[in-house]
XYZ file of C-alpha atoms in Angstrom:
295
model
C 10.765 3.629 28.164
C 11.694 0.633 26.160
C 8.909 -1.922 25.994
C 5.859 -1.497 24.046
C 3.528 -2.554 26.770
C 4.861 -0.046 29.560
C 4.391 2.470 26.793
C 0.752 2.049 26.238
C 0.156 1.676 30.096
C 1.712 5.409 30.217
C -0.319 6.436 27.341
C -3.359 5.097 28.819
C -2.799 6.291 32.482
C -1.969 9.857 31.407
C -4.487 10.236 28.501
C -6.731 12.304 30.531
C -4.173 14.829 31.111
C -3.680 15.497 27.318
C -4.753 18.637 25.513
C -7.638 17.624 22.882
C -4.891 17.516 20.072
C -2.631 15.266 21.917
C -5.566 13.098 22.922
C -6.221 12.312 19.150
C -2.494 11.208 18.981
C -3.150 8.992 21.844
C -6.544 7.460 20.768
C -5.006 6.703 17.461
C -1.426 5.293 18.928
C -3.295 2.901 21.313
C -5.818 1.610 18.725
C -3.221 1.141 16.050
C 0.229 0.511 17.460
C 0.800 -2.200 14.949
C 1.465 -0.036 12.220
C 3.198 3.005 14.064
C 6.803 1.941 13.862
C 6.520 1.402 9.751
C 4.562 4.841 8.474
C 6.090 7.964 7.788
C 5.276 10.582 10.177
C 3.323 12.598 7.955
C 1.317 9.882 7.028
C 0.726 8.773 10.663
C -0.209 12.408 11.525
C -2.623 12.213 8.597
C -4.646 9.195 10.052
C -4.747 10.605 13.225
C -5.877 14.181 11.628
C -3.579 16.192 13.478
C -0.472 18.266 12.021
C 2.731 16.251 12.089
C 4.106 18.531 14.917
C 1.380 17.477 16.944
C 3.092 13.992 16.571
C 6.331 15.288 17.720
C 4.902 17.152 20.496
C 3.084 13.989 21.943
C 6.597 11.865 21.506
C 8.021 14.651 23.849
C 5.253 14.736 26.348
C 5.797 11.178 26.865
C 9.283 11.412 27.163
C 11.151 11.008 24.032
C 13.615 13.301 22.778
C 12.818 12.791 18.994
C 9.773 10.973 17.058
C 12.043 8.532 15.809
C 13.210 7.646 19.317
C 9.356 7.054 20.049
C 8.815 4.913 16.871
C 11.577 2.762 17.737
C 9.368 1.391 20.622
C 6.532 0.258 18.188
C 9.301 -2.059 16.222
C 9.503 -5.281 17.691
C 11.311 -8.389 16.489
C 8.684 -10.569 14.823
C 9.338 -14.244 15.244
C 7.539 -17.379 14.214
C 4.708 -17.839 16.461
C 5.410 -20.883 18.762
C 2.743 -23.533 19.522
C 1.629 -22.750 23.050
C -1.800 -23.705 22.952
C -3.602 -24.539 26.298
C -4.815 -27.618 25.069
C -2.546 -29.520 26.983
C -2.930 -33.059 28.148
C -4.743 -34.122 30.873
C -1.693 -35.004 32.789
C 0.026 -31.989 32.103
C -2.814 -29.814 33.253
C -3.081 -31.839 36.400
C 0.296 -30.782 37.355
C -0.298 -27.419 37.662
C -2.170 -26.726 40.940
C -5.303 -24.774 40.939
C -4.529 -23.787 37.040
C -6.614 -26.812 35.901
C -9.850 -24.995 36.655
C -8.697 -21.957 34.478
C -7.078 -23.663 31.735
C -10.231 -25.961 30.864
C -12.452 -22.964 30.822
C -10.552 -21.995 27.648
C -9.617 -25.344 26.355
C -13.349 -25.404 25.741
C -13.813 -22.154 24.200
C -11.072 -22.846 21.515
C -13.088 -24.621 19.417
C -15.592 -21.827 19.178
C -13.424 -18.675 18.639
C -9.847 -17.367 18.301
C -8.892 -16.510 21.958
C -5.113 -16.262 21.292
C -5.075 -13.095 23.606
C -5.896 -15.240 26.727
C -3.450 -17.729 25.590
C -0.436 -16.167 27.171
C 1.612 -16.358 30.497
C 1.227 -12.482 30.796
C -2.495 -12.676 30.868
C -2.572 -15.418 33.214
C -0.624 -13.796 35.663
C -2.814 -10.557 35.358
C -5.747 -12.453 35.794
C -4.287 -14.352 39.090
C -3.364 -10.821 40.230
C -7.092 -9.207 39.588
C -8.566 -12.514 41.202
C -6.405 -11.801 44.267
C -7.395 -8.107 44.636
C -11.103 -9.162 44.143
C -10.637 -11.781 47.095
C -9.184 -8.995 49.400
C -12.097 -6.373 48.427
C -15.318 -6.203 50.746
C -17.468 -5.978 47.820
C -16.782 -6.467 44.406
C -19.243 -4.647 41.958
C -19.373 -5.886 38.718
C -20.859 -3.149 35.923
C -22.013 -3.848 32.405
C -24.642 -2.624 30.393
C -26.422 -3.571 26.923
C -24.875 -7.140 25.652
C -22.587 -6.852 28.470
C -25.019 -6.786 31.163
C -25.877 -10.658 31.028
C -22.076 -11.359 31.347
C -21.841 -9.504 34.438
C -25.017 -10.805 35.872
C -23.787 -14.443 35.340
C -20.590 -14.069 36.320
C -21.831 -12.391 39.639
C -24.188 -15.639 39.799
C -21.159 -17.929 39.689
C -18.571 -16.172 41.856
C -21.002 -15.670 44.890
C -21.488 -19.565 44.917
C -17.498 -19.277 45.195
C -17.409 -16.480 47.799
C -19.890 -13.784 49.268
C -19.769 -10.203 48.213
C -20.459 -9.660 44.420
C -23.081 -7.224 43.528
C -23.695 -6.817 39.365
C -24.815 -3.394 38.352
C -27.118 -2.181 37.284
C -29.351 -3.665 39.792
C -32.989 -3.482 39.978
C -34.067 0.152 39.545
C -31.034 1.773 40.811
C -28.509 3.576 38.915
C -24.872 2.228 39.072
C -23.840 5.531 40.903
C -26.432 5.062 43.343
C -25.058 1.439 44.419
C -21.436 2.770 44.384
C -21.979 5.703 46.321
C -22.040 3.260 49.263
C -18.792 1.900 48.009
C -15.460 2.910 49.746
C -11.874 2.151 48.851
C -11.667 -1.412 50.374
C -14.119 -2.338 47.670
C -13.748 -3.037 43.991
C -15.293 -2.665 40.551
C -15.209 -4.559 37.415
C -16.384 -2.311 34.395
C -16.880 -3.355 30.944
C -18.185 -1.237 27.966
C -17.197 -1.836 24.379
C -17.168 0.507 21.316
C -19.076 2.644 21.185
C -18.802 3.519 24.370
C -21.484 3.858 27.311
C -22.102 6.909 28.791
C -23.125 5.669 32.139
C -20.412 3.212 32.530
C -17.792 5.935 31.872
C -19.737 8.190 34.347
C -19.731 5.370 37.020
C -15.824 4.288 36.448
C -14.926 8.279 37.118
C -17.334 8.534 40.094
C -15.609 5.359 41.470
C -12.302 6.707 40.960
C -13.359 9.924 42.815
C -14.500 7.384 45.938
C -10.780 5.804 45.774
C -12.752 2.573 44.626
C -9.956 0.214 42.715
C -10.943 -0.241 39.132
C -10.794 -3.356 36.602
C -11.177 -2.250 33.220
C -12.277 -4.219 30.356
C -12.586 -3.033 26.777
C -12.070 -4.013 23.234
C -9.627 -0.805 22.747
C -6.838 0.403 24.975
C -8.508 4.262 24.140
C -11.798 3.135 25.979
C -12.155 6.121 28.061
C -12.340 3.836 31.529
C -8.874 2.733 30.685
C -7.084 5.650 32.258
C -8.591 5.353 35.867
C -7.875 1.584 35.650
C -5.725 -0.286 38.171
C -5.942 -3.439 36.016
C -6.903 -3.431 32.277
C -7.696 -5.978 30.219
C -7.873 -5.509 26.269
C -10.054 -8.088 24.644
C -11.110 -8.346 20.900
C -14.567 -8.655 20.283
C -14.825 -8.507 16.645
C -18.166 -10.052 15.152
C -19.982 -10.150 11.438
C -22.853 -9.125 13.706
C -24.008 -5.343 14.560
C -22.534 -6.274 18.199
C -19.561 -6.992 19.598
C -19.342 -10.488 20.718
C -19.469 -11.606 24.197
C -17.865 -14.928 23.763
C -13.999 -13.742 24.611
C -15.390 -11.564 27.382
C -17.123 -14.644 28.572
C -14.024 -16.886 28.386
C -12.169 -14.313 30.279
C -14.628 -14.371 33.143
C -14.405 -18.161 33.348
C -10.610 -17.651 33.415
C -11.077 -15.310 36.442
C -13.657 -17.555 37.856
C -10.909 -20.550 37.835
C -8.387 -18.299 39.604
C -10.548 -17.362 42.248
C -11.299 -20.841 43.010
C -7.705 -21.776 42.760
C -6.849 -18.772 45.071
C -9.121 -19.977 47.875
C -8.253 -23.717 47.639
C -10.049 -27.060 48.204
C -12.353 -25.668 50.990
C -14.373 -23.754 48.113
C -14.695 -27.370 46.299
C -16.132 -28.725 49.283
C -18.453 -25.862 49.748
C -19.736 -26.262 46.111
C -20.138 -30.028 46.361
C -22.117 -29.613 49.752
C -24.673 -27.069 47.767
C -25.426 -29.576 44.917
C -25.870 -32.290 47.646
C -28.224 -30.045 49.351
C -30.028 -28.956 46.151
C -30.429 -32.830 44.792
C -31.463 -33.542 48.543
C -34.560 -30.727 47.936
C -35.371 -32.357 44.690
C -34.134 -29.102 42.626
C -33.362 -31.128 39.519
C -35.309 -33.118 37.352
C -33.254 -36.266 37.144
C -35.707 -39.232 36.284
C -37.416 -39.480 32.941
C -40.620 -40.490 34.642
C -40.651 -36.888 36.438
C -40.914 -35.240 33.181
C -44.270 -34.389 31.430
C -44.657 -33.777 27.556
């Protein structure tokens, strides 16, 4: 393995098979991979709270002859960051068929928060692939609890306007596992949890995996327990000055996903959305005239 992303993906996918001590190393490496290539093995072992021999053993289990070879993967060649902002001109965006829906979402969020992690071709490719998987599924379950619950509910509300078959979890008085118990490998689960991780989300993901339901995992750490079972993984920073993780980047991710759902379906969904809004106006759903308002 020569690419860092490939190595991190392998650690994520095999992490549940490690011994407790190796799991400590895996968790440390996933959450601190930016320093692995530049600190001594003893320093890294101290930070991971394991013996330095455990670090060596971990490297060999992953497939390297020595720890030095393992560490070389974490020494990328840094270069000045190019300005590839998504805030392109309107004409440039319009030339990218379908992508304009997704890009406009990120452009609007840029002024609110630093969403650089979403501003890359690789990320867009991954989101587009996730959109295709979702459209092929019979039912898409979206699981979020705590601060993530409103994000999940809002996404399901909007996505269901585009194409039917979305269910937010938890739903009503049901536990996530109650609803997932009716799922099959033809469905898909989007699950998200952020440090400190919620037990019910981890349990639901493990249960879905036992039913062969494909999983899209979202978290703010690559060491999150739900990552190991996932087909697609999104690690999105949610730093905030408050006591809770910021949902701004997560909302932006879901807006991008909505954009790609629209672009994958094509013009027919635009026609359907217009019909829906015309129908709502016809039934007087919206208050449009000033004289209709009562103060």
